[in-house]
Short mmCIF file of C-alpha atoms and ligand atoms in Angstrom, two decimals:
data_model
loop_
_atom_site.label_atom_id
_atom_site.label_comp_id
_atom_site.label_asym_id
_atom_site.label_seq_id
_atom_site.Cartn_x
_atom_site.Cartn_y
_atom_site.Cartn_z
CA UNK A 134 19.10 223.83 420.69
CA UNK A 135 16.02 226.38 420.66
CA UNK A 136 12.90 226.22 422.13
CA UNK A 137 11.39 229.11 420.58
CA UNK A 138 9.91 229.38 417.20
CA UNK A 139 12.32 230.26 414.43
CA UNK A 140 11.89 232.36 411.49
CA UNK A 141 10.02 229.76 409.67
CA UNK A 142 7.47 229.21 412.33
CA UNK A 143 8.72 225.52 413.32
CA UNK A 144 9.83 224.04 416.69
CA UNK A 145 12.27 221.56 415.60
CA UNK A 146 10.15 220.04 412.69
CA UNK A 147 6.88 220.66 414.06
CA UNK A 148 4.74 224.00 413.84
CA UNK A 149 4.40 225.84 410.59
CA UNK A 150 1.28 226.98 408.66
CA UNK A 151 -0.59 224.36 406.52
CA UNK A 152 -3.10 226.29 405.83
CA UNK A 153 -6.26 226.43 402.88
CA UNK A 154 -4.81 228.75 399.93
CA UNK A 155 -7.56 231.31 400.74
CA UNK A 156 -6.65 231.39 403.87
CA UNK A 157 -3.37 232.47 403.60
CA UNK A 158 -3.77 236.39 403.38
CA UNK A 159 -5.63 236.51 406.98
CA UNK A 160 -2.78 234.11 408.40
CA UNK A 161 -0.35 236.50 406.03
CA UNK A 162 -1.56 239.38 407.65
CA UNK A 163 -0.64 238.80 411.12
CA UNK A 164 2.23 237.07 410.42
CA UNK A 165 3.65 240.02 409.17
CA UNK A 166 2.14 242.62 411.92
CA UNK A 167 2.58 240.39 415.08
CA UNK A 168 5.71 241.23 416.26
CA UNK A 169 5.71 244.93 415.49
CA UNK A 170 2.84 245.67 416.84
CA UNK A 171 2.91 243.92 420.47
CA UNK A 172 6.45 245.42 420.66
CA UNK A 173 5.25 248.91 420.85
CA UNK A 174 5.13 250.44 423.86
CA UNK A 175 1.91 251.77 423.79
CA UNK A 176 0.57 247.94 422.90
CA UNK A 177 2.20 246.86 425.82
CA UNK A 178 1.27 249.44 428.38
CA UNK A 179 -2.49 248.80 427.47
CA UNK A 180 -2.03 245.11 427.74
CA UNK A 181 -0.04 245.64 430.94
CA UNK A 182 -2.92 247.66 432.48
CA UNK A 183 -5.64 245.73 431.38
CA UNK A 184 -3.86 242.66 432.97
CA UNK A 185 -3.82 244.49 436.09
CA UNK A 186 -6.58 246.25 436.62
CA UNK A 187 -8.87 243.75 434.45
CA UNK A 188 -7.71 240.53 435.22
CA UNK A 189 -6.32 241.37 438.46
CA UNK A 190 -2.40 240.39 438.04
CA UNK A 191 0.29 240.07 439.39
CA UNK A 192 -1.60 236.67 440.43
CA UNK A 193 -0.05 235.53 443.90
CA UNK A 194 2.56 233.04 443.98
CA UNK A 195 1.82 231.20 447.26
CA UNK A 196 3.89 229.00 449.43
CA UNK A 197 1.34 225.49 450.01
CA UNK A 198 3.00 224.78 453.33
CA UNK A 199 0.75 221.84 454.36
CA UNK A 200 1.45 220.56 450.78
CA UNK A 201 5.44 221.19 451.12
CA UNK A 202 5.34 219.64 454.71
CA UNK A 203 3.46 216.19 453.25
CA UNK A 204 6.15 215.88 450.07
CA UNK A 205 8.88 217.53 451.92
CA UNK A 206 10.04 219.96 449.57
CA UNK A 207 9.05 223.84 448.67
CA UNK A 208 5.84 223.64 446.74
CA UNK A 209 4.86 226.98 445.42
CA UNK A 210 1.19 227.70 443.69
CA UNK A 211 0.97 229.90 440.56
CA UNK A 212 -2.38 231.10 441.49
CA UNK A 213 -3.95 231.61 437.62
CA UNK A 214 -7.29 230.27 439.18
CA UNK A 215 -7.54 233.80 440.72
CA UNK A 216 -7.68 235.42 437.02
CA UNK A 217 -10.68 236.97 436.28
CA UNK A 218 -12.87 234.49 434.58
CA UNK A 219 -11.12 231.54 436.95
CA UNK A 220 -8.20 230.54 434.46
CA UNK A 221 -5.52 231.60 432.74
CA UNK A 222 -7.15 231.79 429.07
CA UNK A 223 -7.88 235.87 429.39
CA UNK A 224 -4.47 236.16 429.40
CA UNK A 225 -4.10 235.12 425.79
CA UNK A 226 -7.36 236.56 424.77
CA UNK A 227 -6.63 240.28 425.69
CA UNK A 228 -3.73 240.27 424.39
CA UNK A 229 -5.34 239.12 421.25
CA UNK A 230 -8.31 241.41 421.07
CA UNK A 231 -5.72 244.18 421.28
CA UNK A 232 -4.13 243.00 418.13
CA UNK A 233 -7.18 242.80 416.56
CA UNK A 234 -8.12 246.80 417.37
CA UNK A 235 -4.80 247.30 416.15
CA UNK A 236 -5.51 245.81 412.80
CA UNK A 237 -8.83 247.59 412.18
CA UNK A 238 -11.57 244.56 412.86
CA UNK A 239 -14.69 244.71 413.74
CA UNK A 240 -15.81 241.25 414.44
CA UNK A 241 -13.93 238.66 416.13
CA UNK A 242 -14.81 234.99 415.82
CA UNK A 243 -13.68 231.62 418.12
CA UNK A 244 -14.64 228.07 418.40
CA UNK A 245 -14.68 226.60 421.28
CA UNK A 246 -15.43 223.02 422.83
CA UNK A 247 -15.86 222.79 426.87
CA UNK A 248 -17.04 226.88 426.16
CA UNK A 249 -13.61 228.12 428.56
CA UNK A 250 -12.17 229.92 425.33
CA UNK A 251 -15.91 231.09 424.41
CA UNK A 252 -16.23 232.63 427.50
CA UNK A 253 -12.54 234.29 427.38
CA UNK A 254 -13.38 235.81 424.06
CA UNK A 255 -17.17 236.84 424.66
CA UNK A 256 -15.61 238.40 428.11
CA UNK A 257 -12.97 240.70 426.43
CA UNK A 258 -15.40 241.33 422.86
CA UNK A 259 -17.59 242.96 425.60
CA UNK A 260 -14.89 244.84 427.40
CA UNK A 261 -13.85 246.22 423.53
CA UNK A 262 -17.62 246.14 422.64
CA UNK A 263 -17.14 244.22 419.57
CA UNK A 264 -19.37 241.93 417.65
CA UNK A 265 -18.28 238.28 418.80
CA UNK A 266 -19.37 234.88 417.68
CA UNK A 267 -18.58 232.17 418.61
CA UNK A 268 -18.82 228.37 416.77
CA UNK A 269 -19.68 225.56 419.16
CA UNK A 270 -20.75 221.58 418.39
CA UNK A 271 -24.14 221.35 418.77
CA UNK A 272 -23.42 218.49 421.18
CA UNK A 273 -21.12 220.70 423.30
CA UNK A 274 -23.89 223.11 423.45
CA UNK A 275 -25.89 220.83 425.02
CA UNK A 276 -23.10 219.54 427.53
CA UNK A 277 -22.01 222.89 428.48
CA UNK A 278 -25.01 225.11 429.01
CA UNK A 279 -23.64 227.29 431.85
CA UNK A 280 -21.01 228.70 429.87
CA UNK A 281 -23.37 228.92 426.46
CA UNK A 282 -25.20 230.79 428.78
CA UNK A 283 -22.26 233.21 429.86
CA UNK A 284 -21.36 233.40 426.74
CA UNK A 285 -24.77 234.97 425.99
CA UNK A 286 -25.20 237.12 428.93
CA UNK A 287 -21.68 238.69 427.76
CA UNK A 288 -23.68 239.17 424.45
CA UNK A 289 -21.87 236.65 421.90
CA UNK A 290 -23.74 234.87 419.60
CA UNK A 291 -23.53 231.43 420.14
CA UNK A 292 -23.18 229.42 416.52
CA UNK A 293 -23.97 225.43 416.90
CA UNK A 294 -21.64 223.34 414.39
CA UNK A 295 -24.00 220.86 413.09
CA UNK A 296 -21.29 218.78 411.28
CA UNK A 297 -19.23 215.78 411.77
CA UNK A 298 -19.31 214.80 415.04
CA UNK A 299 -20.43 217.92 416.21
CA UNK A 300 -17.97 218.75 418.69
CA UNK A 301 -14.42 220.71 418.88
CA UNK A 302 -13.47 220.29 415.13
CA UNK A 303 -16.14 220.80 413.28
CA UNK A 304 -16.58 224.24 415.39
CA UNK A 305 -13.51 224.60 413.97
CA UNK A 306 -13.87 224.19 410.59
CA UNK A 307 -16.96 226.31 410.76
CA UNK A 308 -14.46 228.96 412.39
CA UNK A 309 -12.34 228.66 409.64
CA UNK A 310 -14.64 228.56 406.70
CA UNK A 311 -16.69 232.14 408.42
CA UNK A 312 -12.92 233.53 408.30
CA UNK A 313 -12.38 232.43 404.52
CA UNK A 314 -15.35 234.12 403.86
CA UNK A 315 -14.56 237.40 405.77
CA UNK A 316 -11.10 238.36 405.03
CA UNK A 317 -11.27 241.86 405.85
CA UNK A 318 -13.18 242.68 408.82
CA UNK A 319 -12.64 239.80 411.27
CA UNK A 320 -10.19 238.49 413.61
CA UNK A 321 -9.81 234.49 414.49
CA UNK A 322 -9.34 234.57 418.23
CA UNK A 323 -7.36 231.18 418.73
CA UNK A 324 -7.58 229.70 422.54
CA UNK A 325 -4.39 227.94 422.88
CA UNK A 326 -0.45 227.92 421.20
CA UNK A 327 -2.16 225.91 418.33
CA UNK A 328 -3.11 226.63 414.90
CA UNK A 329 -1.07 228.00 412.00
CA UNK A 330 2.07 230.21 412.69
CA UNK A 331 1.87 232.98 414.26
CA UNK A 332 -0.59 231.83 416.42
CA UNK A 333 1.73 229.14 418.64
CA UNK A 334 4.18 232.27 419.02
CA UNK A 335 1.99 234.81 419.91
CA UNK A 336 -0.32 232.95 422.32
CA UNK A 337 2.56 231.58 423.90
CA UNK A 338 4.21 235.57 424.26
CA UNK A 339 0.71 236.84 425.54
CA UNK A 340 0.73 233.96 428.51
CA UNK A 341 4.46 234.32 428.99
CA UNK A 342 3.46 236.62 431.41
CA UNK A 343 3.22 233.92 434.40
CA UNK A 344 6.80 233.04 433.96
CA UNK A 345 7.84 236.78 434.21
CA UNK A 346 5.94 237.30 437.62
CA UNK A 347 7.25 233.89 438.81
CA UNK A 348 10.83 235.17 437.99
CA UNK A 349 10.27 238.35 440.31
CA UNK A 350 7.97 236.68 442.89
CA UNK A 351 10.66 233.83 443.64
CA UNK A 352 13.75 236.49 443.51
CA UNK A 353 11.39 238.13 446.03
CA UNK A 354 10.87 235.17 448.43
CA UNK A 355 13.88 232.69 448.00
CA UNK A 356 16.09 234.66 446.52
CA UNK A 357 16.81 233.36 443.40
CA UNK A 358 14.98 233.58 440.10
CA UNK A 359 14.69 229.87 438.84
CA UNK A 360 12.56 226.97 440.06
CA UNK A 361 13.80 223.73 440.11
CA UNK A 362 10.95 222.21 438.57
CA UNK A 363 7.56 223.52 437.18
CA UNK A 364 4.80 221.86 436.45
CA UNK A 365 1.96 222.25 434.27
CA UNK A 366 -1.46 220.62 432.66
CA UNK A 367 -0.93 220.37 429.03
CA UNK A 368 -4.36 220.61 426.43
CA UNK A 369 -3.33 222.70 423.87
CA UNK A 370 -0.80 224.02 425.76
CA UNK A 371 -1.44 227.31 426.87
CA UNK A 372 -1.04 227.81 430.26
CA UNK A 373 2.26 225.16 430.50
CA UNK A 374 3.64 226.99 427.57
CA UNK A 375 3.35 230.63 429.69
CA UNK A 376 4.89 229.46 433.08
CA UNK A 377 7.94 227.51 431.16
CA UNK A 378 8.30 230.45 428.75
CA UNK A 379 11.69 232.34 430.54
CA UNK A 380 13.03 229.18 431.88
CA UNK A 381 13.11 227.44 428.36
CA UNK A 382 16.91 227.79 428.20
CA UNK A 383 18.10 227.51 431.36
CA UNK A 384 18.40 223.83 431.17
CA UNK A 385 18.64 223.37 435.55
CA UNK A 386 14.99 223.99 435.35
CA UNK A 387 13.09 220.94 434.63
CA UNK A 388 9.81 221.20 432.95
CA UNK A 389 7.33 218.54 433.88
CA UNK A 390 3.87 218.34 431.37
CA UNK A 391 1.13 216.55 432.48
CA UNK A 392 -1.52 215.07 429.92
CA UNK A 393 -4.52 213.27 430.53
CA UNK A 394 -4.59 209.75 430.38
CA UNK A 395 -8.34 209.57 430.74
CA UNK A 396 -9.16 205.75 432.14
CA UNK A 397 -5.48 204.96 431.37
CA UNK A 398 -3.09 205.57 428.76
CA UNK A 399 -3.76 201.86 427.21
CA UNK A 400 -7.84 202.47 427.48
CA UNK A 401 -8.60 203.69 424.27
CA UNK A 402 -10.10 206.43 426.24
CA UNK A 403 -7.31 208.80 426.97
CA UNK A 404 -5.94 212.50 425.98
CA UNK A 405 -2.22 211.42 425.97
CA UNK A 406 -1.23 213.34 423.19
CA UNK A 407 2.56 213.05 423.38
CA UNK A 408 2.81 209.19 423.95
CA UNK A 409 -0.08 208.06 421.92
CA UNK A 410 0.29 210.76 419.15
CA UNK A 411 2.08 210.07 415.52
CA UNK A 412 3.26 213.19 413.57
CA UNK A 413 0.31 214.89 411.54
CA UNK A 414 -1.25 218.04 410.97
CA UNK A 415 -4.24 219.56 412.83
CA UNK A 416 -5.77 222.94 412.91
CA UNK A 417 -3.21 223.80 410.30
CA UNK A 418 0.20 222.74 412.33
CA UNK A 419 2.10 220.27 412.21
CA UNK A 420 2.57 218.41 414.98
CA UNK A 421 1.83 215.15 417.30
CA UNK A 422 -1.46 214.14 417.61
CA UNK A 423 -3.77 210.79 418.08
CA UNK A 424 -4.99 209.24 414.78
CA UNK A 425 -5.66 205.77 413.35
CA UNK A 426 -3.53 204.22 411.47
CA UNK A 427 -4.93 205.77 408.33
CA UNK A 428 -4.41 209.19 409.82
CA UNK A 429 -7.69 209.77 411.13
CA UNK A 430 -8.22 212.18 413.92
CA UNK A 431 -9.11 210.06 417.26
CA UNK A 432 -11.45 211.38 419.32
CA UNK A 433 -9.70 212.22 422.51
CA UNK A 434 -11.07 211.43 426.16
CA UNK A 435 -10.42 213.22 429.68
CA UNK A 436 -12.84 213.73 432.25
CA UNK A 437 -11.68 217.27 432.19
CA UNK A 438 -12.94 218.95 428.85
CA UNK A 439 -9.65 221.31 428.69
CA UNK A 440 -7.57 218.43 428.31
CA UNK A 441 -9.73 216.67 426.01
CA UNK A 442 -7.75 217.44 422.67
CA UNK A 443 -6.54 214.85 420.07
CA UNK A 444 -2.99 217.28 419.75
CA UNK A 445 -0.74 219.42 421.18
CA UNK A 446 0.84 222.28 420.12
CA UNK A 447 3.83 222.43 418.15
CA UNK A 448 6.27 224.02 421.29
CA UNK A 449 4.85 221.04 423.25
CA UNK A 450 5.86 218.69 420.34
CA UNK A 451 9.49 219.32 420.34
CA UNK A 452 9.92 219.91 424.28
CA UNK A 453 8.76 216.06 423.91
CA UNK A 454 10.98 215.24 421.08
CA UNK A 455 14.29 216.63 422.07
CA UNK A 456 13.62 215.93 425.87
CA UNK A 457 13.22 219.01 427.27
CA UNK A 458 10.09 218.56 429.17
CA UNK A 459 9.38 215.41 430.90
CA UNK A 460 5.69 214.15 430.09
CA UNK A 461 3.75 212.50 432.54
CA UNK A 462 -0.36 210.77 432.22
CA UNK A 463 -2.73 211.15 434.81
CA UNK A 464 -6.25 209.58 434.87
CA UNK A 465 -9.12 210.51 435.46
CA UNK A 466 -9.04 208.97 439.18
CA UNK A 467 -6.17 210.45 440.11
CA UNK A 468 -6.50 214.02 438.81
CA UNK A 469 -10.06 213.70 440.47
CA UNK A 470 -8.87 212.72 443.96
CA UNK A 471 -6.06 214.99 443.93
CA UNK A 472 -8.76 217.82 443.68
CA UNK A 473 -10.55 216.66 446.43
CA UNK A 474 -7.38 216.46 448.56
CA UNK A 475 -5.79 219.89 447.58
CA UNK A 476 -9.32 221.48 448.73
CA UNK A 477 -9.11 219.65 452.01
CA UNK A 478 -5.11 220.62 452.20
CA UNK A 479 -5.38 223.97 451.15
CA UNK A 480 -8.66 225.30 450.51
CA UNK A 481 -8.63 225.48 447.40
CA UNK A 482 -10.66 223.74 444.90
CA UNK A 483 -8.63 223.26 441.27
CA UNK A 484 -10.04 223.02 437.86
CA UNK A 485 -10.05 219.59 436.80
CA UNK A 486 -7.47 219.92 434.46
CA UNK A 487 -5.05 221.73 436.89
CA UNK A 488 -5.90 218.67 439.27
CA UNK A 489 -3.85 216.86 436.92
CA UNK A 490 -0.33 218.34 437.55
CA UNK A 491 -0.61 217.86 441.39
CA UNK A 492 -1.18 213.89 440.96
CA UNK A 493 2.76 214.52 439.60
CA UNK A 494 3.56 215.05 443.30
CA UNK A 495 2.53 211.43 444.15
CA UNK A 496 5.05 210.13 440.68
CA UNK A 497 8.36 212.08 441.56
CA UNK A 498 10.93 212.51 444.44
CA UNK A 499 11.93 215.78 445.08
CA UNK A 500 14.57 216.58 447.55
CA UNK A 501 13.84 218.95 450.97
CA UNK A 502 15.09 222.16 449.31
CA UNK A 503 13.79 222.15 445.75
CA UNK A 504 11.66 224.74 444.59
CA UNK A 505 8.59 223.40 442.71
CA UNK A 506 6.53 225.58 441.26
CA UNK A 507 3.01 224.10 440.16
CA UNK A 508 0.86 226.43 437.90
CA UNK A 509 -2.71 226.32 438.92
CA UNK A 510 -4.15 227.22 435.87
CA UNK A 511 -8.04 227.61 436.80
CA UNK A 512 -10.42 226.92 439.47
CA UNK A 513 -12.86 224.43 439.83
CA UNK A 514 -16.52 225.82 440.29
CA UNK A 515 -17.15 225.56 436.22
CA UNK A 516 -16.69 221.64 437.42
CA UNK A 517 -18.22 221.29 440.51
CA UNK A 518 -21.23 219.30 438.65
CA UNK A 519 -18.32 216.78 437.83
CA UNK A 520 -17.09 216.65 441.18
CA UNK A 521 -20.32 216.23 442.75
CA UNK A 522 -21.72 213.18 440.19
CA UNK A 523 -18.01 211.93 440.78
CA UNK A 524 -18.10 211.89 444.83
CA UNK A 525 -21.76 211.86 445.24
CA UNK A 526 -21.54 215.56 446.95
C1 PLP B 799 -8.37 225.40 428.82
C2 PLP B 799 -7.76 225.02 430.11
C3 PLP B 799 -6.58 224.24 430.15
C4 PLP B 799 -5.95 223.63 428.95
O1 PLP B 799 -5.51 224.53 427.99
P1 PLP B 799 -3.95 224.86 427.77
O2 PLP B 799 -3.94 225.63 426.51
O3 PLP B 799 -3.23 223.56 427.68
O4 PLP B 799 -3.51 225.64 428.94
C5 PLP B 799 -6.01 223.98 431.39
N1 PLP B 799 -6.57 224.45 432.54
C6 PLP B 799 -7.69 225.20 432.53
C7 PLP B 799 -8.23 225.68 433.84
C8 PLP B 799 -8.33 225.50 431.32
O5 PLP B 799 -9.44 226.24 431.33
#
C-alpha cells in the first residue's frame, strides 16, 4: 500500500480537489507547475539556504536524558520549537513563497485562526517584500492580539471575517472568495497538508525536511537511520506529516498521532478528528472530519488553538484508515501538565499543542532500547497567558 499521494491527488479515498468551478484554474495552475518547479535545483538550493541561514536548520535532535531515564527508553527531541518564529510552520511557508516568485505573483493571501500561519506568512511576505494579507475571524482577532499585532509590525494587512461564526472558516471562505476574484496576481498560502490537491503534497514535501535531518542526525548518533517510533501532534497535520514523511514505508517504524481530545473525547468539547470524524469534505478535500449528523461542520475544541480544527488532512485520513499510524487523544489536562513537567525535566517549555504528544509517554510501554523520536513542533511563549490563567503563575 502507498502512503503518498497518487496521480489523482487521493490517499486511499481521501484527498482530491473539490473545488468551486472558478476556482479551478488557480488550483490548475499549480497543480501543473508544483513538481517541476521545486525539483529544480536552483529552487532547492534557495530553499535549502533560506532554511539555514533564515530559519536556522538543521534544528538539533537532542537526547532528553532525564526524560529517557524516567520512561526507560531513548527519547530523542526534534527541536522545531527552535525554528525561527518558534514552530515548524516557516518551513512550509518558505517553501511556498518561493513557488509563488516562481509563478510571477505579487500578492499572497492566508487565513488564519490562532494567527501561527498569519505570522508564518506575514514573516516570509516581508523577507520577499510582497504585499500580504491576511483573513482572520473577527473573534480570533480579538482572542489573539499579540500575533494580529506581529502580523502588523511584519506589515500584513490584517482582514477581519465578519461572517458565520467568525472564526477559522469563514476566514477561509473570505480567503477563497479574494482568490476567485484575483486569478492572476495572487498566491493562496495554505498553513497545513489541507486544502485541494496539490496543496496536501506540497506542504507535506516542504516540511519533509524534519524527517531528512532526523535520518542523518540518528545515523550520526545511534547508528542507524530509523526510529522505532515517532510521535507527533496532529491539527491539520503539518508538522506530523514532515517528521513521518521518509519513514512512511518502512513499516518497523511506528507512527504515533496525537489529537486533542479537549475535556475528553466523549465531551462534546474535543478536536478528535480521527475518532469522532465521518467522511466529508472541507476546505475542498475530502476527508474525515467532525459534523452532525446532517453534515454540518462541528465546531472543534482544544485548549491549544493549533489543534483546534474540525478535520484532518487527507495523508492523516488514510494513515488512520489503513492502520498505519496509531491515533491517540489527549486532553486538555494532560497536554497541560505534561508542559509544565517537560519545563521542569528539561527546560524547556512546549507549545501547547506539542505538549500533547509527550502525554503519549504516560499511554505506551516502550522497551529500554527503543528509539523514540518526539517532534517538538513549537515552543510555548505564544501560550504562556494560557499557562499562567491555567496554573495561576
Ligand atoms: C499550527 C501548529 C500545530 C498544528 O498544525 P499541524 O499542521 O498539525 O502541524 C502544531 N504545533 C504547533 C506549535 C503549531 O503552531
Amino acid at each position: 500500500m502507498s502512503y503518498n499521494v497518487n496521480e489523482k491527488g487521493y490517499y486511499g479515498e481521501f484527498g482530491g480537489a473539490y473545488i468551486p468551478e472558478m476556482l479551478y484554474p488557480n488550483v490548475e495552475e499549480l497543480r501543473q507547475n508544483y513538481l517541476k518547479i521545486t525539483a529544480d535545483p536552483e529552487f532547492q538550493a534557495e530553499f535549502d539556504l533560506l532554511l539555514k541561514d533564515y530559519v536556522g536548520r538543521p534544528t538539533p535532535l537532542y537526547f532528553a536524558e532525564r526524560l529517557s531515564k524516567k520512561y526507560n527508553t531513548k527519547i530523542y527531541l526534534k527541536r522545531e520549537d527552535l525554528c525561527h518564529t518558534g514552530a515548524h510552520k516557516v518551513n512550509n511557508t518558505i517553501g511556498q513563497i518561493l513557488l509563488a516568485k516562481r509563478l510571477g505573483k505579487k500578492r499572497i493571501i492566508a487565513e488564519t485562526g490562532a494567527g501561527q500561519h498569519g505570522v508564518a506568512t506575514a514573516t516570509v511576505c516581508a523577507l520577499m517584500g510582497l504585499e500580504c494579507i491576511v483573513y482572520m475571524g473577527e473573534i480570533d482577532i480579538k482572542r489573539q492580539a499579540p500575533n494580529v499585532a506581529r502580523m502588523k509590525m511584519l506589515g500584513a494587512e490584517v482582514r477581519p471575517a465578519l461572517s458565520g461564526s467568525k472564526t477559522l472558516k469563514d476566514a477561509t471562505n473570505e480567503a477563497i472568495r479574494d482568490w476567485i476574484n484575483n486569478p492572476i496576481d495572487t498566491y493562496y498560502i495554505i498553513g497545513s497538508v489541507v486544502g485541494p490537491h496539490p496543496y496536501p503534497d506540497m506542504v507535506a514535501r516542504f516540511q519533509s525536511v524534519i524527517s531528512k535531518e532526523i535520518k542523518t542526525q540518528l545515523l550520526e548518533k545511534e547508528g542507524r537511520e530509523n526510529p522505532d517510533y515517532v510521535i507527533a501532534c496532529v491539527g491539520g497535520g503539518s508538522n506530523a506529516a514532515g517528521a513521518y514523511y521518509h519513514f512512511l514505508d518502512n513499516p518497523d517504524v511506528n507512527l504515533i498521532a496525537v489529537e486533542a481530545a479537549g475535556l475528553g473525547v466523549d465531551s462534546g468539547e474535543s478536536a478528535a478528528t480521527s475518532v469522532l470524524g465521518k467522511i466529508g469534505i472541507i476546505h475542498g478535500s475530502k476527508t474525515l472530519l467532525m459534523q452532525t449528523p446532517d453534515g454540518q461542520i462541528t465546531e472543534p475544541y482544544s485548549i491549544s488553538a493549533g489543534l483546534d480544527y474540525p478535520g484532518v488532512g487527507p495523508m492523516h485520513a488514510h494513515l488512520f484508515a489503513s492502520g498505519r499510524a496509531k491515533f491517540i487523544a489527549i486532553t486538555d489536562e494532560q497536554a497541560m501538565n505534561w508542559g509544565l513537567q517537560l519545563s521542569k525535566m528539561e527546560g524547556i517549555i512546549p507549545a501547547i499543542e506539542s505538549a500533547h504528544a509527550f502525554a503519549v509517554l504516560d499511554e505506551m510501554k516502550f522497551q529500554p532500547d527503543d528509539v523514540v523520536v518526539l517532534n517538538l513542533s513549537g515552543r510555548g511563549d505564544k501560550d504562556l497567558n494560557t499557562y499562567i490563567d491555567y496554573f495561576k503563575l
